């Protein structure tokens, strides 16, 4: 019997569990691998959970698109934080994390065999979702600073292309796209009649005076922009699995069918937590941003001695730095050596589609400053000894 169907064969096996297993086998390893924040959810989110626990409706399913008070709260947040105004041409759907929102978007807008453009390096779950939908990711490299190349994206569009995906602030590179670049993508999508899927999971994590821009705030973008948002990072509850999407209303029935099939409803208990969190709003995340920004400074300073050995592009968003190692090494092997001999873990660039060349993603949001500092020291020492 075949082990995988052809659809599943198209889906890459995730590399992160391999790194996880290596970490488990090497106790004392500091992991700069996990793309999450170090801080807990706000008390208001906990209060939301308690409110739900005291309720007597645990046995009931909720609405397929999310509970009404959460939808109202999200609408107010979108206006105030993102400049996205809702009317009957746009709708909100609450999802089980923004990964699910991406799957919803892909299944709603494609037929098998269609193409979706992913700037590289990509976020691996996007590539996997496209493959599961029996579609083809068309990879378009970003420039040497991991910024979008709108002309290259335009050139990659075929009559099978259904969408261009952007992630800003970016995982894995930390790049923040300018308003101008995002407007160019918006224009290309408008001209070619395709969708712009905008992943904004890291909307609040920007530094050095950069600013996050939501493409759905551009005039007339309502029929082509699908925006994905997450509570996992901003509010520190990745495990509760809550995100949401803003989409053209003509796609809502399709997305309802998908969610009804897979979820019936997004987890109601987590929606109560989300309601509490969003009532506090961005100030909660911004309150922690100073600490994350100071950790970022520690990381960027500590990496300076590597400039001969690695190319480090500006990383002004999210909590990632993406290193290009100037050596002919296999990234996963390098990661194995770093874990085995130096007890520090990072993620190989192959995870994000960087098959040519050796790249490493450093994540600095998940640990206390002193632990990140120790991990980066180990990384720098390891890379100097291995490459030097
Ligand atoms: N989008 C990007 C770009 C991410 O990096 C991640 C998680 O790392 C997600 C989405 C997943 O977010 P969620 O937990 O809301 O599914």
mmCIF file of C-alpha atoms and ligand atoms in Angstrom:
data_model
loop_
_atom_site.group_PDB
_atom_site.id
_atom_site.type_symbol
_atom_site.label_atom_id
_atom_site.label_comp_id
_atom_site.label_asym_id
_atom_site.label_seq_id
_atom_site.Cartn_x
_atom_site.Cartn_y
_atom_site.Cartn_z
ATOM 1 C CA UNK A 1 0.000 0.000 0.000
ATOM 2 C CA UNK A 2 1.254 3.501 -0.809
ATOM 3 C CA UNK A 3 2.397 5.438 2.218
ATOM 4 C CA UNK A 4 1.293 8.824 0.886
ATOM 5 C CA UNK A 5 -1.255 9.908 -1.678
ATOM 6 C CA UNK A 6 0.179 12.069 -4.462
ATOM 7 C CA UNK A 7 -1.328 15.136 -2.802
ATOM 8 C CA UNK A 8 0.454 14.397 0.428
ATOM 9 C CA UNK A 9 3.677 13.593 -1.405
ATOM 10 C CA UNK A 10 3.646 17.171 -2.649
ATOM 11 C CA UNK A 11 3.694 18.466 0.904
ATOM 12 C CA UNK A 12 7.185 18.885 2.301
ATOM 13 C CA UNK A 13 7.967 17.226 5.623
ATOM 14 C CA UNK A 14 8.537 19.980 8.154
ATOM 15 C CA UNK A 15 12.158 20.407 9.254
ATOM 16 C CA UNK A 16 11.362 22.087 12.584
ATOM 17 C CA UNK A 17 10.478 18.752 14.330
ATOM 18 C CA UNK A 18 13.935 17.448 13.336
ATOM 19 C CA UNK A 19 15.500 20.441 15.092
ATOM 20 C CA UNK A 20 13.147 19.830 18.050
ATOM 21 C CA UNK A 21 14.334 16.224 18.323
ATOM 22 C CA UNK A 22 17.990 17.339 18.203
ATOM 23 C CA UNK A 23 17.295 19.821 21.016
ATOM 24 C CA UNK A 24 15.712 17.059 23.117
ATOM 25 C CA UNK A 25 18.737 14.829 22.562
ATOM 26 C CA UNK A 26 21.129 17.592 23.685
ATOM 27 C CA UNK A 27 20.036 18.849 27.106
ATOM 28 C CA UNK A 28 21.061 22.384 27.984
ATOM 29 C CA UNK A 29 20.546 23.629 24.432
ATOM 30 C CA UNK A 30 19.290 27.216 24.225
ATOM 31 C CA UNK A 31 16.664 27.361 21.491
ATOM 32 C CA UNK A 32 16.661 30.430 19.283
ATOM 33 C CA UNK A 33 14.302 28.440 17.084
ATOM 34 C CA UNK A 34 10.785 29.078 18.345
ATOM 35 C CA UNK A 35 8.860 31.941 16.731
ATOM 36 C CA UNK A 36 6.811 32.931 19.761
ATOM 37 C CA UNK A 37 6.953 35.619 22.481
ATOM 38 C CA UNK A 38 8.262 35.169 26.021
ATOM 39 C CA UNK A 39 5.397 36.987 27.741
ATOM 40 C CA UNK A 40 2.087 35.575 29.043
ATOM 41 C CA UNK A 41 -1.427 36.482 27.884
ATOM 42 C CA UNK A 42 -2.944 39.618 29.462
ATOM 43 C CA UNK A 43 -5.043 39.148 32.625
ATOM 44 C CA UNK A 44 -8.073 40.289 30.608
ATOM 45 C CA UNK A 45 -7.653 37.231 28.348
ATOM 46 C CA UNK A 46 -7.518 35.018 31.446
ATOM 47 C CA UNK A 47 -10.663 36.748 32.702
ATOM 48 C CA UNK A 48 -12.298 35.944 29.362
ATOM 49 C CA UNK A 49 -11.480 32.268 29.891
ATOM 50 C CA UNK A 50 -12.900 32.384 33.453
ATOM 51 C CA UNK A 51 -16.047 34.044 32.196
ATOM 52 C CA UNK A 52 -16.525 31.255 29.714
ATOM 53 C CA UNK A 53 -15.739 28.561 32.276
ATOM 54 C CA UNK A 54 -18.455 29.967 34.545
ATOM 55 C CA UNK A 55 -20.893 29.762 31.665
ATOM 56 C CA UNK A 56 -23.229 26.805 31.198
ATOM 57 C CA UNK A 57 -23.037 26.564 27.406
ATOM 58 C CA UNK A 58 -19.996 24.333 27.024
ATOM 59 C CA UNK A 59 -21.970 21.669 25.193
ATOM 60 C CA UNK A 60 -23.022 24.007 22.385
ATOM 61 C CA UNK A 61 -21.286 24.880 19.126
ATOM 62 C CA UNK A 62 -20.821 28.532 18.250
ATOM 63 C CA UNK A 63 -21.283 30.415 15.001
ATOM 64 C CA UNK A 64 -19.109 29.203 12.137
ATOM 65 C CA UNK A 65 -17.661 32.702 11.603
ATOM 66 C CA UNK A 66 -17.111 33.605 15.268
ATOM 67 C CA UNK A 67 -19.124 34.912 18.223
ATOM 68 C CA UNK A 68 -20.842 38.273 17.523
ATOM 69 C CA UNK A 69 -19.182 40.305 20.336
ATOM 70 C CA UNK A 70 -15.744 39.216 19.106
ATOM 71 C CA UNK A 71 -16.616 40.139 15.515
ATOM 72 C CA UNK A 72 -17.668 43.617 16.726
ATOM 73 C CA UNK A 73 -14.480 44.034 18.763
ATOM 74 C CA UNK A 74 -12.333 42.948 15.808
ATOM 75 C CA UNK A 75 -14.159 45.440 13.552
ATOM 76 C CA UNK A 76 -13.314 48.273 15.969
ATOM 77 C CA UNK A 77 -9.659 47.138 16.164
ATOM 78 C CA UNK A 78 -9.375 46.986 12.377
ATOM 79 C CA UNK A 79 -10.577 50.586 12.122
ATOM 80 C CA UNK A 80 -8.349 51.963 14.850
ATOM 81 C CA UNK A 81 -5.161 49.930 14.302
ATOM 82 C CA UNK A 82 -5.240 49.034 10.617
ATOM 83 C CA UNK A 83 -7.322 51.712 8.890
ATOM 84 C CA UNK A 84 -9.576 48.955 7.535
ATOM 85 C CA UNK A 85 -13.208 50.038 7.425
ATOM 86 C CA UNK A 86 -15.877 47.412 7.033
ATOM 87 C CA UNK A 87 -18.990 47.722 4.992
ATOM 88 C CA UNK A 88 -21.042 45.028 3.295
ATOM 89 C CA UNK A 89 -18.228 44.445 0.768
ATOM 90 C CA UNK A 90 -15.875 43.060 3.411
ATOM 91 C CA UNK A 91 -16.348 40.488 6.153
ATOM 92 C CA UNK A 92 -14.506 39.088 9.155
ATOM 93 C CA UNK A 93 -14.156 35.389 9.865
ATOM 94 C CA UNK A 94 -12.598 34.152 13.122
ATOM 95 C CA UNK A 95 -10.324 31.154 12.568
ATOM 96 C CA UNK A 96 -8.357 28.604 14.576
ATOM 97 C CA UNK A 97 -5.123 30.599 14.253
ATOM 98 C CA UNK A 98 -4.113 32.595 11.204
ATOM 99 C CA UNK A 99 -2.647 29.462 9.613
ATOM 100 C CA UNK A 100 -6.200 28.242 9.222
ATOM 101 C CA UNK A 101 -7.112 31.609 7.706
ATOM 102 C CA UNK A 102 -4.456 31.025 5.046
ATOM 103 C CA UNK A 103 -5.836 27.546 4.297
ATOM 104 C CA UNK A 104 -9.337 29.056 4.050
ATOM 105 C CA UNK A 105 -8.094 31.683 1.607
ATOM 106 C CA UNK A 106 -6.281 29.198 -0.626
ATOM 107 C CA UNK A 107 -9.159 26.701 -0.732
ATOM 108 C CA UNK A 108 -11.696 29.459 -1.376
ATOM 109 C CA UNK A 109 -9.911 31.054 -4.348
ATOM 110 C CA UNK A 110 -8.204 28.175 -6.177
ATOM 111 C CA UNK A 111 -8.919 25.125 -8.261
ATOM 112 C CA UNK A 112 -6.425 22.236 -8.311
ATOM 113 C CA UNK A 113 -3.512 23.165 -10.572
ATOM 114 C CA UNK A 114 -3.725 26.908 -9.887
ATOM 115 C CA UNK A 115 -0.663 28.897 -8.880
ATOM 116 C CA UNK A 116 0.061 31.152 -5.935
ATOM 117 C CA UNK A 117 3.079 33.418 -5.839
ATOM 118 C CA UNK A 118 5.250 33.185 -2.734
ATOM 119 C CA UNK A 119 8.169 35.586 -2.343
ATOM 120 C CA UNK A 120 11.141 33.651 -0.950
ATOM 121 C CA UNK A 121 12.178 32.968 1.695
ATOM 122 C CA UNK A 122 8.601 31.876 2.404
ATOM 123 C CA UNK A 123 6.767 30.858 5.567
ATOM 124 C CA UNK A 124 6.731 27.057 5.284
ATOM 125 C CA UNK A 125 3.090 26.597 6.347
ATOM 126 C CA UNK A 126 2.037 28.726 3.364
ATOM 127 C CA UNK A 127 3.898 26.447 0.975
ATOM 128 C CA UNK A 128 2.400 23.376 2.652
ATOM 129 C CA UNK A 129 -1.157 24.748 2.466
ATOM 130 C CA UNK A 130 -0.772 25.468 -1.251
ATOM 131 C CA UNK A 131 0.467 21.916 -1.835
ATOM 132 C CA UNK A 132 -2.390 20.387 0.194
ATOM 133 C CA UNK A 133 -4.825 22.333 -1.985
ATOM 134 C CA UNK A 134 -3.204 20.633 -5.026
ATOM 135 C CA UNK A 135 -1.941 23.989 -6.235
ATOM 136 C CA UNK A 136 1.571 25.081 -7.174
ATOM 137 C CA UNK A 137 3.634 27.638 -5.280
ATOM 138 C CA UNK A 138 5.523 29.882 -7.705
ATOM 139 C CA UNK A 139 8.626 31.077 -5.880
ATOM 140 C CA UNK A 140 9.917 34.591 -6.523
ATOM 141 C CA UNK A 141 13.117 35.550 -4.698
ATOM 142 C CA UNK A 142 13.177 38.793 -2.733
ATOM 143 C CA UNK A 143 16.187 41.137 -3.096
ATOM 144 C CA UNK A 144 19.411 41.072 -1.041
ATOM 145 C CA UNK A 145 17.623 42.904 1.799
ATOM 146 C CA UNK A 146 14.667 40.514 1.565
ATOM 147 C CA UNK A 147 12.462 43.250 0.142
ATOM 148 C CA UNK A 148 9.788 42.523 -2.475
ATOM 149 C CA UNK A 149 10.649 42.763 -6.175
ATOM 150 C CA UNK A 150 7.332 43.834 -7.736
ATOM 151 C CA UNK A 151 8.592 43.513 -11.358
ATOM 152 C CA UNK A 152 9.724 39.945 -10.751
ATOM 153 C CA UNK A 153 6.340 39.195 -9.196
ATOM 154 C CA UNK A 154 4.603 40.691 -12.232
ATOM 155 C CA UNK A 155 6.751 38.532 -14.542
ATOM 156 C CA UNK A 156 5.835 35.396 -12.586
ATOM 157 C CA UNK A 157 2.087 35.850 -13.072
ATOM 158 C CA UNK A 158 0.506 33.380 -15.492
ATOM 159 C CA UNK A 159 -3.100 32.705 -16.435
ATOM 160 C CA UNK A 160 -3.176 30.159 -13.583
ATOM 161 C CA UNK A 161 -2.075 32.636 -10.908
ATOM 162 C CA UNK A 162 -4.747 33.301 -8.292
ATOM 163 C CA UNK A 163 -2.865 35.291 -5.645
ATOM 164 C CA UNK A 164 0.323 36.932 -4.449
ATOM 165 C CA UNK A 165 1.221 36.381 -0.792
ATOM 166 C CA UNK A 166 3.043 38.972 1.281
ATOM 167 C CA UNK A 167 4.098 38.758 4.930
ATOM 168 C CA UNK A 168 5.016 42.012 6.604
ATOM 169 C CA UNK A 169 6.655 42.124 9.113
ATOM 170 C CA UNK A 170 8.222 38.983 7.765
ATOM 171 C CA UNK A 171 8.913 35.516 9.029
ATOM 172 C CA UNK A 172 11.699 34.388 8.544
ATOM 173 C CA UNK A 173 13.621 37.531 7.559
ATOM 174 C CA UNK A 174 12.337 40.282 9.856
ATOM 175 C CA UNK A 175 11.875 42.509 6.787
ATOM 176 C CA UNK A 176 9.161 45.170 6.921
ATOM 177 C CA UNK A 177 7.739 46.110 3.519
ATOM 178 C CA UNK A 178 7.280 49.756 2.650
ATOM 179 C CA UNK A 179 3.869 51.197 1.890
ATOM 180 C CA UNK A 180 5.107 51.886 -1.620
ATOM 181 C CA UNK A 181 6.069 48.233 -2.246
ATOM 182 C CA UNK A 182 2.740 47.000 -0.883
ATOM 183 C CA UNK A 183 0.885 49.519 -3.054
ATOM 184 C CA UNK A 184 2.744 48.195 -6.095
ATOM 185 C CA UNK A 185 1.638 44.649 -5.242
ATOM 186 C CA UNK A 186 -1.908 45.917 -4.719
ATOM 187 C CA UNK A 187 -1.829 47.580 -8.151
ATOM 188 C CA UNK A 188 -0.453 44.453 -9.832
ATOM 189 C CA UNK A 189 -3.190 42.343 -8.246
ATOM 190 C CA UNK A 190 -5.857 44.842 -9.329
ATOM 191 C CA UNK A 191 -4.571 44.950 -12.911
ATOM 192 C CA UNK A 192 -4.272 41.182 -13.221
ATOM 193 C CA UNK A 193 -7.530 40.393 -11.403
ATOM 194 C CA UNK A 194 -5.902 38.275 -8.699
ATOM 195 C CA UNK A 195 -5.946 38.332 -4.901
ATOM 196 C CA UNK A 196 -3.400 39.766 -2.496
ATOM 197 C CA UNK A 197 -3.125 37.566 0.601
ATOM 198 C CA UNK A 198 -1.525 39.709 3.291
ATOM 199 C CA UNK A 199 -0.242 37.864 6.370
ATOM 200 C CA UNK A 200 -0.024 40.349 9.245
ATOM 201 C CA UNK A 201 0.683 38.006 12.165
ATOM 202 C CA UNK A 202 3.460 40.339 13.387
ATOM 203 C CA UNK A 203 1.637 43.638 12.839
ATOM 204 C CA UNK A 204 2.798 45.257 16.091
ATOM 205 C CA UNK A 205 6.445 44.135 15.977
ATOM 206 C CA UNK A 206 8.312 46.910 14.174
ATOM 207 C CA UNK A 207 11.506 48.764 15.158
ATOM 208 C CA UNK A 208 13.784 51.598 14.048
ATOM 209 C CA UNK A 209 10.852 53.840 13.155
ATOM 210 C CA UNK A 210 9.367 51.410 10.610
ATOM 211 C CA UNK A 211 5.604 51.187 10.448
ATOM 212 C CA UNK A 212 3.271 48.350 9.613
ATOM 213 C CA UNK A 213 0.840 49.052 6.768
ATOM 214 C CA UNK A 214 -2.270 46.969 6.038
ATOM 215 C CA UNK A 215 -2.891 46.659 2.290
ATOM 216 C CA UNK A 216 -6.636 46.370 2.954
ATOM 217 C CA UNK A 217 -6.539 50.039 4.013
ATOM 218 C CA UNK A 218 -5.764 51.065 0.403
ATOM 219 C CA UNK A 219 -8.662 52.574 -1.495
ATOM 220 C CA UNK A 220 -10.709 50.105 -3.569
ATOM 221 C CA UNK A 221 -8.770 47.076 -2.331
ATOM 222 C CA UNK A 222 -11.918 45.505 -0.839
ATOM 223 C CA UNK A 223 -12.535 42.995 -3.637
ATOM 224 C CA UNK A 224 -9.002 41.587 -3.865
ATOM 225 C CA UNK A 225 -7.266 41.808 -0.468
ATOM 226 C CA UNK A 226 -7.459 38.966 2.029
ATOM 227 C CA UNK A 227 -5.829 39.986 5.318
ATOM 228 C CA UNK A 228 -4.753 37.462 7.948
ATOM 229 C CA UNK A 229 -4.301 38.372 11.605
ATOM 230 C CA UNK A 230 -3.180 36.390 14.629
ATOM 231 C CA UNK A 231 -3.489 36.693 18.395
ATOM 232 C CA UNK A 232 -0.708 34.138 18.926
ATOM 233 C CA UNK A 233 2.205 36.554 18.976
ATOM 234 C CA UNK A 234 0.780 39.897 20.101
ATOM 235 C CA UNK A 235 -1.063 38.439 23.083
ATOM 236 C CA UNK A 236 1.164 35.465 23.908
ATOM 237 C CA UNK A 237 -1.379 32.689 23.406
ATOM 238 C CA UNK A 238 -0.185 30.705 20.414
ATOM 239 C CA UNK A 239 -1.529 27.514 22.023
ATOM 240 C CA UNK A 240 -5.118 28.797 22.197
ATOM 241 C CA UNK A 241 -5.346 28.902 18.400
ATOM 242 C CA UNK A 242 -7.191 32.065 17.533
ATOM 243 C CA UNK A 243 -6.781 34.304 14.523
ATOM 244 C CA UNK A 244 -9.065 36.011 12.038
ATOM 245 C CA UNK A 245 -9.295 37.084 8.451
ATOM 246 C CA UNK A 246 -10.804 40.044 6.622
ATOM 247 C CA UNK A 247 -11.969 39.072 3.191
ATOM 248 C CA UNK A 248 -14.090 40.234 0.280
ATOM 249 C CA UNK A 249 -17.695 39.350 1.132
ATOM 250 C CA UNK A 250 -18.067 37.322 -2.077
ATOM 251 C CA UNK A 251 -15.684 34.732 -0.538
ATOM 252 C CA UNK A 252 -17.514 34.327 2.769
ATOM 253 C CA UNK A 253 -19.832 31.497 1.736
ATOM 254 C CA UNK A 254 -16.865 29.457 0.500
ATOM 255 C CA UNK A 255 -14.937 30.073 3.723
ATOM 256 C CA UNK A 256 -18.002 29.171 5.809
ATOM 257 C CA UNK A 257 -18.189 25.814 4.012
ATOM 258 C CA UNK A 258 -14.510 25.140 4.706
ATOM 259 C CA UNK A 259 -14.751 26.092 8.380
ATOM 260 C CA UNK A 260 -17.970 24.133 8.775
ATOM 261 C CA UNK A 261 -16.226 21.074 7.326
ATOM 262 C CA UNK A 262 -13.081 21.323 9.397
ATOM 263 C CA UNK A 263 -13.989 23.160 12.589
ATOM 264 C CA UNK A 264 -17.776 23.620 12.841
ATOM 265 C CA UNK A 265 -16.811 26.721 14.802
ATOM 266 C CA UNK A 266 -13.585 28.310 16.005
ATOM 267 C CA UNK A 267 -12.930 27.259 19.657
ATOM 268 C CA UNK A 268 -15.434 29.310 21.633
ATOM 269 C CA UNK A 269 -13.409 29.332 24.847
ATOM 270 C CA UNK A 270 -10.465 30.876 22.999
ATOM 271 C CA UNK A 271 -12.774 33.458 21.444
ATOM 272 C CA UNK A 272 -13.690 34.637 24.943
ATOM 273 C CA UNK A 273 -9.973 34.990 25.674
ATOM 274 C CA UNK A 274 -9.532 36.907 22.421
ATOM 275 C CA UNK A 275 -12.381 39.204 23.377
ATOM 276 C CA UNK A 276 -10.646 40.043 26.654
ATOM 277 C CA UNK A 277 -7.295 40.528 24.920
ATOM 278 C CA UNK A 278 -8.627 42.790 22.190
ATOM 279 C CA UNK A 279 -10.377 44.954 24.766
ATOM 280 C CA UNK A 280 -6.921 45.774 26.165
ATOM 281 C CA UNK A 281 -5.661 46.075 22.623
ATOM 282 C CA UNK A 282 -2.309 46.931 21.113
ATOM 283 C CA UNK A 283 -1.093 48.666 24.273
ATOM 284 C CA UNK A 284 -0.511 45.227 25.803
ATOM 285 C CA UNK A 285 1.871 44.159 23.072
ATOM 286 C CA UNK A 286 3.454 47.608 22.869
ATOM 287 C CA UNK A 287 4.135 47.395 26.613
ATOM 288 C CA UNK A 288 6.379 44.400 25.913
ATOM 289 C CA UNK A 289 7.846 45.755 22.715
ATOM 290 C CA UNK A 290 10.502 47.766 24.526
ATOM 291 C CA UNK A 291 11.905 44.573 26.037
ATOM 292 C CA UNK A 292 11.790 42.747 22.690
ATOM 293 C CA UNK A 293 13.451 45.759 21.027
ATOM 294 C CA UNK A 294 16.214 45.689 23.644
ATOM 295 C CA UNK A 295 16.718 41.946 23.044
ATOM 296 C CA UNK A 296 16.939 42.741 19.326
ATOM 297 C CA UNK A 297 19.704 45.264 20.042
ATOM 298 C CA UNK A 298 21.598 42.630 22.050
ATOM 299 C CA UNK A 299 21.271 40.187 19.147
ATOM 300 C CA UNK A 300 22.306 42.636 16.421
ATOM 301 C CA UNK A 301 25.291 43.870 18.466
ATOM 302 C CA UNK A 302 26.433 40.336 19.254
ATOM 303 C CA UNK A 303 26.212 39.348 15.580
ATOM 304 C CA UNK A 304 28.468 42.212 14.428
ATOM 305 C CA UNK A 305 31.725 40.187 14.659
ATOM 306 C CA UNK A 306 30.234 37.775 12.097
ATOM 307 C CA UNK A 307 30.097 40.296 9.256
ATOM 308 C CA UNK A 308 33.006 38.627 7.417
ATOM 309 C CA UNK A 309 31.448 35.191 7.719
ATOM 310 C CA UNK A 310 27.755 35.952 7.280
ATOM 311 C CA UNK A 311 25.601 38.494 5.484
ATOM 312 C CA UNK A 312 23.050 40.022 7.823
ATOM 313 C CA UNK A 313 20.290 42.089 6.207
ATOM 314 C CA UNK A 314 18.385 44.765 8.138
ATOM 315 C CA UNK A 315 15.705 43.078 10.248
ATOM 316 C CA UNK A 316 13.307 45.774 11.368
ATOM 317 C CA UNK A 317 10.294 43.695 12.247
ATOM 318 C CA UNK A 318 8.879 40.536 13.840
ATOM 319 C CA UNK A 319 11.551 38.895 16.040
ATOM 320 C CA UNK A 320 13.787 37.228 13.513
ATOM 321 C CA UNK A 321 17.195 37.742 11.947
ATOM 322 C CA UNK A 322 18.050 35.747 8.828
ATOM 323 C CA UNK A 323 21.750 35.024 8.321
ATOM 324 C CA UNK A 324 23.303 34.102 5.004
ATOM 325 C CA UNK A 325 26.344 32.019 5.834
ATOM 326 C CA UNK A 326 29.103 32.746 3.333
ATOM 327 C CA UNK A 327 30.278 29.144 3.081
ATOM 328 C CA UNK A 328 29.395 25.990 1.176
ATOM 329 C CA UNK A 329 27.694 24.153 4.002
ATOM 330 C CA UNK A 330 24.457 22.261 4.240
ATOM 331 C CA UNK A 331 22.255 24.335 6.591
ATOM 332 C CA UNK A 332 20.757 21.412 8.517
ATOM 333 C CA UNK A 333 24.229 19.914 9.090
ATOM 334 C CA UNK A 334 25.431 23.261 10.389
ATOM 335 C CA UNK A 335 22.440 23.441 12.735
ATOM 336 C CA UNK A 336 23.187 19.901 13.964
ATOM 337 C CA UNK A 337 26.793 20.892 14.758
ATOM 338 C CA UNK A 338 25.668 24.051 16.542
ATOM 339 C CA UNK A 339 23.305 22.042 18.731
ATOM 340 C CA UNK A 340 25.711 19.147 19.350
ATOM 341 C CA UNK A 341 28.894 21.120 19.981
ATOM 342 C CA UNK A 342 27.654 24.533 21.152
ATOM 343 C CA UNK A 343 24.205 23.799 22.612
ATOM 344 C CA UNK A 344 22.387 26.478 20.640
ATOM 345 C CA UNK A 345 19.572 25.863 18.149
ATOM 346 C CA UNK A 346 18.491 27.939 15.144
ATOM 347 C CA UNK A 347 16.371 26.960 12.135
ATOM 348 C CA UNK A 348 17.969 26.032 8.791
ATOM 349 C CA UNK A 349 17.004 28.249 5.838
ATOM 350 C CA UNK A 350 15.897 25.209 3.811
ATOM 351 C CA UNK A 351 12.769 25.254 6.014
ATOM 352 C CA UNK A 352 11.842 28.501 4.273
ATOM 353 C CA UNK A 353 12.593 27.345 0.742
ATOM 354 C CA UNK A 354 16.231 28.550 0.595
ATOM 355 C CA UNK A 355 17.667 25.471 -1.102
ATOM 356 C CA UNK A 356 20.675 27.229 -2.690
ATOM 357 C CA UNK A 357 23.089 28.589 -0.159
ATOM 358 C CA UNK A 358 23.295 28.234 3.579
ATOM 359 C CA UNK A 359 20.891 30.335 5.666
ATOM 360 C CA UNK A 360 19.928 30.334 9.336
ATOM 361 C CA UNK A 361 16.937 31.896 11.085
ATOM 362 C CA UNK A 362 17.538 33.277 14.564
ATOM 363 C CA UNK A 363 14.355 33.865 16.622
ATOM 364 C CA UNK A 364 14.802 36.154 19.620
ATOM 365 C CA UNK A 365 11.268 36.712 20.980
ATOM 366 C CA UNK A 366 10.743 33.601 23.090
ATOM 367 C CA UNK A 367 13.323 33.910 25.858
ATOM 368 C CA UNK A 368 14.440 36.342 28.564
ATOM 369 C CA UNK A 369 17.161 38.841 27.493
ATOM 370 C CA UNK A 370 19.946 37.112 29.460
ATOM 371 C CA UNK A 371 19.145 33.714 27.942
ATOM 372 C CA UNK A 372 19.040 35.145 24.412
ATOM 373 C CA UNK A 373 22.386 36.878 25.085
ATOM 374 C CA UNK A 374 23.929 33.560 26.196
ATOM 375 C CA UNK A 375 22.426 31.756 23.172
ATOM 376 C CA UNK A 376 23.751 34.363 20.742
ATOM 377 C CA UNK A 377 27.222 34.187 22.323
ATOM 378 C CA UNK A 378 27.205 30.429 21.762
ATOM 379 C CA UNK A 379 26.006 30.921 18.174
ATOM 380 C CA UNK A 380 28.686 33.493 17.382
ATOM 381 C CA UNK A 381 31.432 31.364 18.957
ATOM 382 C CA UNK A 382 30.179 28.283 17.104
ATOM 383 C CA UNK A 383 29.970 29.985 13.727
ATOM 384 C CA UNK A 384 33.425 31.561 14.177
ATOM 385 C CA UNK A 385 34.993 28.200 15.031
ATOM 386 C CA UNK A 386 33.157 26.209 12.367
ATOM 387 C CA UNK A 387 33.572 28.765 9.561
ATOM 388 C CA UNK A 388 36.802 30.470 10.594
HETATM 389 N N1 LIG B 1 1.892 33.572 9.737
HETATM 390 C C1 LIG B 1 3.195 33.718 9.957
HETATM 391 C C2 LIG B 1 3.996 34.570 9.033
HETATM 392 C C3 LIG B 1 3.804 33.090 11.039
HETATM 393 O O1 LIG B 1 5.114 33.236 11.231
HETATM 394 C C4 LIG B 1 3.026 32.291 11.907
HETATM 395 C C5 LIG B 1 3.624 31.573 13.036
HETATM 396 O O2 LIG B 1 4.798 31.506 13.228
HETATM 397 C C6 LIG B 1 1.673 32.172 11.621
HETATM 398 C C7 LIG B 1 1.142 32.825 10.538
HETATM 399 C C8 LIG B 1 0.812 31.302 12.461
HETATM 400 O O3 LIG B 1 0.033 32.054 13.310
HETATM 401 P P1 LIG B 1 -1.172 31.411 14.107
HETATM 402 O O4 LIG B 1 -0.633 30.915 15.406
HETATM 403 O O5 LIG B 1 -2.134 32.541 14.269
HETATM 404 O O6 LIG B 1 -1.731 30.293 13.272
#
